[in-house]
Short mmCIF file of C-alpha atoms in Angstrom, two decimals:
data_model
loop_
_atom_site.label_atom_id
_atom_site.label_comp_id
_atom_site.label_asym_id
_atom_site.label_seq_id
_atom_site.Cartn_x
_atom_site.Cartn_y
_atom_site.Cartn_z
CA GLY P 1 5.09 -2.96 -22.62
CA ASN P 2 8.02 -5.28 -22.03
CA SER P 3 8.80 -8.95 -22.38
CA VAL P 4 11.03 -11.67 -23.79
CA THR P 5 10.59 -14.09 -26.23
CA GLN P 6 13.18 -17.48 -26.62
CA MET P 7 12.69 -20.38 -28.86
CA GLU P 8 11.50 -23.61 -27.45
CA GLY P 9 12.81 -26.59 -25.53
CA PRO P 10 13.61 -29.17 -25.61
CA VAL P 11 16.84 -28.70 -26.76
CA THR P 12 19.38 -32.23 -26.91
CA LEU P 13 22.36 -32.10 -27.89
CA SER P 14 25.11 -34.48 -27.90
CA GLU P 15 27.93 -33.44 -25.38
CA GLU P 16 31.01 -31.11 -27.22
CA ALA P 17 27.85 -28.99 -29.67
CA PHE P 18 27.39 -25.81 -30.46
CA LEU P 19 24.76 -24.07 -28.03
CA THR P 20 22.76 -21.54 -29.21
CA ILE P 21 19.52 -20.28 -27.32
CA ASN P 22 17.07 -17.91 -28.92
CA CYS P 23 16.46 -15.21 -26.82
CA THR P 24 14.70 -11.55 -28.19
CA TYR P 25 13.31 -8.63 -26.76
CA THR P 26 10.76 -5.49 -26.40
CA ALA P 27 10.52 -2.95 -23.98
CA THR P 28 10.93 0.57 -23.13
CA GLY P 29 14.57 2.58 -23.10
CA TYR P 30 17.22 0.43 -22.64
CA PRO P 31 16.94 -2.10 -20.08
CA SER P 32 19.74 -4.56 -18.96
CA LEU P 33 20.02 -8.42 -20.07
CA PHE P 34 20.10 -11.25 -18.65
CA TRP P 35 20.51 -14.82 -18.58
CA TYR P 36 19.87 -16.87 -15.50
CA VAL P 37 19.99 -21.50 -15.30
CA GLN P 38 18.51 -23.14 -13.02
CA TYR P 39 19.36 -26.50 -12.41
CA PRO P 40 18.00 -29.67 -11.60
CA GLY P 41 16.21 -29.09 -8.06
CA GLU P 42 17.56 -25.93 -7.61
CA GLY P 43 16.75 -22.29 -7.96
CA LEU P 44 17.75 -19.80 -10.56
CA GLN P 45 21.55 -18.72 -10.48
CA LEU P 46 22.62 -14.94 -12.57
CA LEU P 47 24.80 -16.64 -15.48
CA LEU P 48 25.89 -12.84 -17.29
CA LYS P 49 23.95 -10.12 -17.43
CA ALA P 50 24.55 -7.00 -20.10
CA THR P 51 23.38 -3.90 -19.51
CA LYS P 52 23.77 -1.92 -22.46
CA ALA P 53 23.83 -2.39 -25.89
CA ASP P 54 26.81 -4.65 -27.49
CA ASP P 55 27.92 -5.17 -24.13
CA LYS P 56 28.74 -9.29 -23.83
CA GLY P 57 28.02 -10.90 -20.64
CA SER P 58 30.01 -14.32 -20.87
CA ASN P 59 30.87 -17.15 -17.70
CA LYS P 60 31.35 -20.72 -17.58
CA GLY P 61 32.04 -20.55 -21.11
CA PHE P 62 29.09 -18.83 -22.03
CA GLU P 63 28.15 -15.77 -23.68
CA ALA P 64 25.68 -13.10 -24.68
CA THR P 65 25.79 -10.19 -26.37
CA TYR P 66 23.28 -7.18 -26.15
CA ARG P 67 22.01 -6.57 -29.79
CA LYS P 68 19.99 -3.34 -29.67
CA GLU P 69 19.87 -3.49 -33.44
CA THR P 70 17.42 -6.97 -33.33
CA THR P 71 16.25 -6.55 -29.41
CA SER P 72 18.65 -10.17 -29.44
CA PHE P 73 20.20 -11.54 -26.65
CA HIS P 74 21.55 -15.03 -27.97
CA LEU P 75 22.58 -17.26 -25.38
CA GLU P 76 26.01 -19.18 -26.81
CA LYS P 77 28.35 -22.33 -26.26
CA GLY P 78 31.28 -23.03 -28.23
CA SER P 79 31.02 -27.10 -26.82
CA VAL P 80 28.29 -28.08 -23.54
CA GLN P 81 29.07 -30.72 -21.73
CA VAL P 82 26.49 -33.44 -19.77
CA SER P 83 26.73 -31.03 -16.93
CA ASP P 84 25.54 -27.64 -18.60
CA SER P 85 21.64 -29.74 -18.88
CA ALA P 86 19.84 -27.59 -17.14
CA VAL P 87 16.85 -24.95 -17.53
CA TYR P 88 17.68 -21.17 -19.12
CA PHE P 89 15.71 -18.73 -18.57
CA CYS P 90 16.45 -14.72 -20.36
CA ALA P 91 14.87 -11.81 -18.39
CA LEU P 92 14.88 -8.53 -18.66
CA ARG P 93 15.05 -5.49 -15.50
CA ASN P 94 12.52 -2.64 -17.04
CA GLN P 95 12.38 1.45 -16.09
CA GLY P 96 11.02 0.37 -13.02
CA GLY P 97 13.24 -2.48 -12.19
CA LYS P 98 11.05 -5.47 -12.03
CA LEU P 99 13.10 -8.46 -13.92
CA ILE P 100 10.79 -9.63 -16.95
CA PHE P 101 11.39 -13.61 -17.61
CA GLY P 102 11.34 -15.70 -20.39
CA GLN P 103 9.19 -19.79 -20.37
CA GLY P 104 12.52 -21.01 -20.11
CA THR P 105 14.31 -23.81 -22.32
CA GLU P 106 15.05 -26.70 -20.89
CA LEU P 107 18.98 -28.01 -22.65
CA SER P 108 19.34 -31.71 -21.87
CA VAL P 109 23.50 -32.79 -22.95
CA LYS P 110 24.41 -36.14 -23.88
CA PRO P 111 27.09 -38.53 -23.18
CA ASP N 1 27.37 -16.56 0.11
CA VAL N 2 24.27 -15.42 -0.53
CA LYS N 3 21.62 -17.45 1.70
CA VAL N 4 17.35 -17.42 0.18
CA THR N 5 16.76 -20.87 1.58
CA GLN N 6 12.61 -21.28 1.33
CA SER N 7 11.55 -23.25 4.13
CA SER N 8 9.45 -26.15 2.48
CA ARG N 9 10.74 -28.36 -0.64
CA TYR N 10 7.26 -29.59 -1.49
CA LEU N 11 4.36 -29.66 0.19
CA VAL N 12 0.54 -30.60 -0.44
CA LYS N 13 -2.57 -29.61 0.76
CA ARG N 14 -5.93 -29.59 0.55
CA THR N 15 -8.46 -26.45 -1.56
CA GLY N 16 -9.81 -23.88 0.81
CA GLU N 17 -6.86 -24.24 3.05
CA LYS N 18 -4.83 -21.33 4.61
CA VAL N 19 -0.99 -22.29 3.80
CA PHE N 20 2.29 -20.27 4.47
CA LEU N 21 5.20 -20.23 2.28
CA GLU N 22 8.25 -19.26 4.64
CA CYS N 23 11.88 -17.12 3.05
CA VAL N 24 14.32 -16.04 5.40
CA GLN N 25 18.07 -14.47 3.35
CA ASP N 26 20.74 -13.65 5.90
CA MET N 27 22.36 -11.16 3.49
CA ASP N 28 20.89 -7.87 4.65
CA HIS N 29 18.85 -7.63 2.22
CA GLU N 30 16.49 -4.74 1.25
CA ASN N 31 14.45 -6.68 -1.40
CA MET N 32 12.73 -9.72 -1.50
CA PHE N 33 10.11 -11.23 -3.90
CA TRP N 34 7.78 -14.35 -4.90
CA TYR N 35 7.62 -15.41 -7.38
CA ARG N 36 5.70 -18.76 -9.08
CA GLN N 37 7.13 -21.13 -12.44
CA ASP N 38 4.92 -22.79 -14.66
CA PRO N 39 5.71 -24.59 -17.82
CA GLY N 40 5.57 -22.38 -20.59
CA LEU N 41 4.86 -19.22 -18.37
CA GLY N 42 8.76 -18.68 -17.27
CA LEU N 43 8.36 -16.82 -13.14
CA ARG N 44 6.15 -14.29 -13.05
CA LEU N 45 6.01 -11.60 -10.17
CA ILE N 46 4.01 -12.36 -7.75
CA TYR N 47 4.18 -9.75 -5.00
CA PHE N 48 8.38 -8.34 -3.92
CA SER N 49 8.85 -5.39 -0.53
CA TYR N 50 11.50 -3.31 -0.35
CA ASP N 51 11.68 -2.39 3.62
CA VAL N 52 10.00 -3.86 6.85
CA LYS N 53 6.46 -4.40 6.95
CA MET N 54 6.57 -2.64 3.36
CA LYS N 55 4.95 -4.65 -0.31
CA GLU N 56 4.30 -4.19 -2.97
CA LYS N 57 1.46 -5.67 -5.74
CA GLY N 58 3.15 -7.37 -8.68
CA ASP N 59 1.47 -9.15 -11.31
CA ILE N 60 -0.64 -11.77 -10.68
CA PRO N 61 -1.75 -10.85 -7.55
CA GLU N 62 -4.77 -11.57 -6.98
CA GLY N 63 -5.22 -15.60 -4.35
CA TYR N 64 -1.48 -14.22 -3.12
CA SER N 65 -0.34 -12.21 0.33
CA VAL N 66 2.43 -11.28 1.60
CA SER N 67 4.20 -10.66 4.66
CA ARG N 68 7.67 -8.44 5.82
CA GLU N 69 7.49 -8.29 9.96
CA LYS N 70 11.97 -8.46 10.03
CA LYS N 71 13.82 -7.60 6.79
CA GLU N 72 14.95 -10.88 6.24
CA ARG N 73 11.93 -13.08 5.73
CA PHE N 74 9.17 -12.85 3.77
CA SER N 75 5.78 -14.92 3.71
CA LEU N 76 3.61 -15.33 1.35
CA ILE N 77 -0.27 -16.47 1.82
CA LEU N 78 -2.30 -18.40 0.57
CA GLU N 79 -5.26 -17.13 2.17
CA SER N 80 -8.15 -20.56 0.63
CA ALA N 81 -5.58 -22.95 -1.81
CA SER N 82 -6.67 -23.72 -5.10
CA THR N 83 -6.90 -25.90 -7.74
CA ASN N 84 -5.08 -23.55 -9.94
CA GLN N 85 -1.96 -22.08 -7.32
CA THR N 86 -0.16 -26.15 -8.12
CA SER N 87 2.83 -24.34 -9.51
CA MET N 88 6.70 -24.22 -7.75
CA TYR N 89 7.03 -21.30 -6.24
CA LEU N 90 10.47 -18.83 -5.82
CA CYS N 91 12.25 -16.43 -3.53
CA ALA N 92 14.74 -14.61 -4.00
CA SER N 93 15.81 -10.95 -3.02
CA SER N 94 18.58 -7.80 -3.61
CA LEU N 95 20.27 -6.30 -1.20
CA THR N 96 19.50 -2.36 -3.00
CA GLY N 97 16.08 -0.55 -4.36
CA LEU N 98 15.28 -1.66 -7.90
CA ALA N 99 16.21 1.13 -10.69
CA GLY N 100 19.89 2.22 -10.86
CA GLU N 101 22.92 -1.12 -12.23
CA GLY N 102 25.54 -3.09 -10.58
CA ALA N 103 25.79 -6.03 -8.44
CA LYS N 104 23.12 -4.68 -6.02
CA ASN N 105 20.24 -4.66 -7.49
CA ILE N 106 21.42 -8.44 -9.07
CA GLN N 107 18.48 -10.56 -7.74
CA TYR N 108 19.45 -13.39 -5.53
CA PHE N 109 17.24 -16.83 -5.88
CA GLY N 110 16.32 -20.10 -2.72
CA ALA N 111 15.71 -23.21 -4.15
CA GLY N 112 12.08 -23.43 -4.52
CA THR N 113 8.60 -24.79 -3.33
CA ARG N 114 6.66 -26.72 -4.80
CA LEU N 115 3.43 -26.99 -4.17
CA SER N 116 0.10 -29.45 -4.82
CA VAL N 117 -2.85 -28.24 -4.50
CA LEU N 118 -4.96 -31.48 -3.65
#
């Protein structure tokens, strides 16, 4: 079946550090891939997406590339800020149109 | 801006109570969803609705029901709350159907309702 696996958190970084949050997926066909972010006390917001192999999604300095050969969609940012502290969810949309979420990775950025 | 509003941020209920969680969206979206969010499990789909009075079971519908009498409102009902239903509940909506690509079926989320069942 379809599934998404993220690296376990919490991830703690200093401000301006490089961020990688790993995400791998299992799916039939060619799913669309998403990263959602949940800031403290808020709902989820779409951060970026990619709809086909080799697509790169980007937003707010975050990037992720759809890698079909490794079934991965790792989230990266070159220089994190305290305001990036949040929980990040990787998700895929399966052929039936439903979103399948990973377990979430908490990021804490210290000044 | 799309706005998805959940009526309560925090609720405390007792075992056996009937619980209603309300969600309203103001963008004339066709689809609405209810998820629960638990640590280490991510979000799991409980029910969704693709039209007024229409509903489909998600991955974990047991113990829940839903109601969609108006397009803008989607209610989640716990007929007899149990302690294992203590969780964060998130409502979402999207403009069009599940299939296909593009911005029209991006899901927009409410802020969540944290329910504690004692």
